[in-house]
Structures are given as structure tokens and as C-alpha cells.
C-alpha atoms as one frame of an Amber mdcrd trajectory, in Angstrom:
protein
  98.209-157.284 -88.271  99.778-160.710 -86.836  98.187-162.526 -89.957 100.105
-160.407 -92.275 102.929-160.551 -90.366 103.141-164.098 -89.629 101.383-165.784
 -92.129  98.187-168.760 -91.748  96.172-168.158 -88.784  96.944-166.304 -85.415
  95.676-165.786 -82.398  97.657-162.754 -80.573  97.100-160.417 -77.409  98.953
-158.344 -75.119 100.199-159.364 -72.052  99.454-157.137 -68.790 103.236-156.188
 -69.262 102.614-154.729 -73.043 104.160-157.814 -74.873 103.164-159.343 -77.862
 101.864-162.916 -77.506 101.097-164.820 -80.779 100.527-168.115 -82.042 100.618
-169.228 -85.533  98.356-171.878 -86.457  97.712-173.330 -90.366  94.274-173.623
 -91.736  92.981-176.674 -93.097  93.993-177.245 -96.620  90.248-177.791 -97.615
  89.279-174.188 -96.660  89.329-170.957 -98.715  88.642-167.262 -97.879  86.939
-165.034 -99.995  86.663-161.316 -99.081  84.514-158.645-100.813  85.129-154.737
-100.013  82.815-152.499-100.074  83.414-149.774-101.657  83.379-146.911 -98.929
  85.334-146.141 -95.795  84.494-146.942 -91.938  86.769-145.429 -89.046  87.541
-147.935 -86.722  86.326-144.986 -84.370  83.157-144.806 -85.881  82.861-148.670
 -85.933  83.478-148.703 -81.902  80.893-146.140 -81.391  78.297-148.070 -81.819
  79.546-150.677 -79.107  77.854-150.921 -76.064  79.711-150.139 -72.818  78.783
-153.111 -70.905  77.907-156.832 -72.627  75.667-159.408 -70.790  77.703-161.916
 -69.524  75.736-164.488 -71.202  77.110-163.088 -74.469  80.507-162.514 -73.171
  80.390-166.502 -72.358  78.947-167.109 -75.617  81.606-165.289 -77.694  84.033
-166.897 -75.793  83.526-170.184 -76.045  83.842-170.098 -79.731  87.046-167.731
 -79.978  88.312-170.576 -78.167  87.363-173.568 -80.741  87.452-171.457 -83.999
  91.234-171.687 -84.443  90.968-175.871 -83.496  88.215-176.174 -86.355  89.586
-174.059 -88.837  93.154-175.697 -88.503  91.205-179.418 -88.616  92.516-181.629
 -91.410  89.142-182.448 -92.289  87.196-179.675 -90.914  83.501-179.619 -89.275
  81.887-176.723 -91.343  78.807-177.172 -88.902  81.418-176.345 -85.949  82.918
-173.492 -87.879  79.282-171.969 -88.999  78.900-172.128 -85.209  81.858-170.942
 -84.011  81.812-168.160 -86.307  78.581-166.461 -84.794  79.018-163.252 -82.619
  76.955-161.351 -80.005  79.897-158.662 -79.598  79.945-156.816 -82.498  78.650
-157.749 -85.834  74.615-157.143 -84.834  75.590-153.745 -83.558  77.399-152.657
 -86.668  75.154-153.866 -89.093  73.653-150.527 -89.992  77.156-149.226 -90.649
  77.701-151.698 -93.574  74.358-152.071 -95.840  73.938-155.905 -97.118  75.753
-156.918 -93.929  73.223-158.540 -92.252  72.256-160.276 -95.845  75.613-161.388
 -96.470  75.502-163.029 -92.497  72.624-164.755 -93.180  73.876-166.345 -96.722
  75.063-169.403 -94.712  72.193-169.776 -93.143  69.193-169.507 -95.472  67.507
-172.249 -97.489  69.396-171.135-100.604  72.713-171.614 -99.312  75.685-172.481
-101.524  76.801-175.707-100.756  80.347-174.648-100.584  79.863-171.682 -98.041
  80.866-172.430 -94.732  80.092-169.237 -92.998  80.670-165.290 -93.450  81.550
-162.583 -90.912  82.221-158.558 -90.665  86.201-158.319 -90.622  87.571-156.768
 -87.644  85.428-153.243 -87.418  84.555-153.667 -91.379  83.393-152.753 -93.614
  85.144-155.985 -95.523  82.907-159.036 -95.293  84.790-162.408 -94.853  83.392
-165.973 -96.726  84.798-169.123 -95.482  84.625-171.744 -98.164  85.103-175.030
 -99.247  84.921-174.334-103.378  83.005-172.078-105.415  84.841-169.028-104.337
  84.350-166.451-107.086  80.656-167.598-107.157  80.286-167.119-103.457  82.007
-163.369-104.011  79.519-162.683-107.143  77.099-163.831-104.559  78.316-161.608
-101.719  78.837-158.725-104.384  75.330-159.174-105.809  73.925-158.795-101.840
  75.731-155.572-101.472  74.563-154.430-104.871  71.089-154.630-103.724  71.756
-152.348-100.978  73.462-149.999-103.678  76.796-150.705-102.284  79.464-151.251
-104.746  82.369-153.844-103.849
């Protein structure tokens, strides 16, 4: 919600006293976002229900490290696409939600495969889903169609 209100990229949280905290950062001009919205609803309650009650410390540290670096990497004048790709890896929610979004696993694998389009930087589940986000440096329409075709192999329209 904070990005919709403030624009650009945002990092937000709630303080112990309930006050909203927001910092806005500008994305690199060379980065573009593509979103593919599968043609079905996924309630946040259902998406949260598949998450474990406890996480391994190593997985939490893995994600926290990447959360700290990602806004800096996305805002760099000349983005380090390898760093962005690494920072968008996740151990907290995407693997647990793959079965809720048919084709998600395949979309998440696109940037890491041998046939990765040259302008595709990374992909991620957007929030609780089912929307899937791609970060690109170009060929946005081609990458969006690739993601749609990937979902179509699982009989999912988008």
C-alpha cells in the first residue's frame, strides 16, 4: 500500500507504538517492472495459512540480508543485475506458496535457467499472490508474454 501512496519504491513498517514508518527510494531508470495477474483469486488468509509457525534462523538471516540490500540495488544508477537477482531469492514464503499458484515455480525459475531472456533480471511472487512480478531491463512485452505462456502450460489464464 505504501508504494501506491508514495510512489517509487518504499520500505515501510509499523513502530512499537503503532506509528507508520516509510522511506521512499527511486528505482534505477534502467529497471522496469512487469506484472502478470493470474485469472483467479487467492485470499491472503489462505496464502498465510500455508506458512510455517516457525522458521530456521538461517532462512530468516538469508531473507533479512537480501531485504537490506535490495532497495539499494534497485536504486543504483547502474544496477547490479546479478545482485538484484540474488536479493530477490526467498526462503520465507515463495516456496511455501508455489502450490497455490500453478506456474509460479516455473516463473520463479525463468531468470535462473539457461534460456533466460537477456533482459530478465528476476521474478517474484508479489505479496501473498497470485500476481507474479518480473524485474527487467528491456523487452518487457516479450517477458510478460513468456510468463503468461508459462502459466498457460498449467491452464492458467492471465
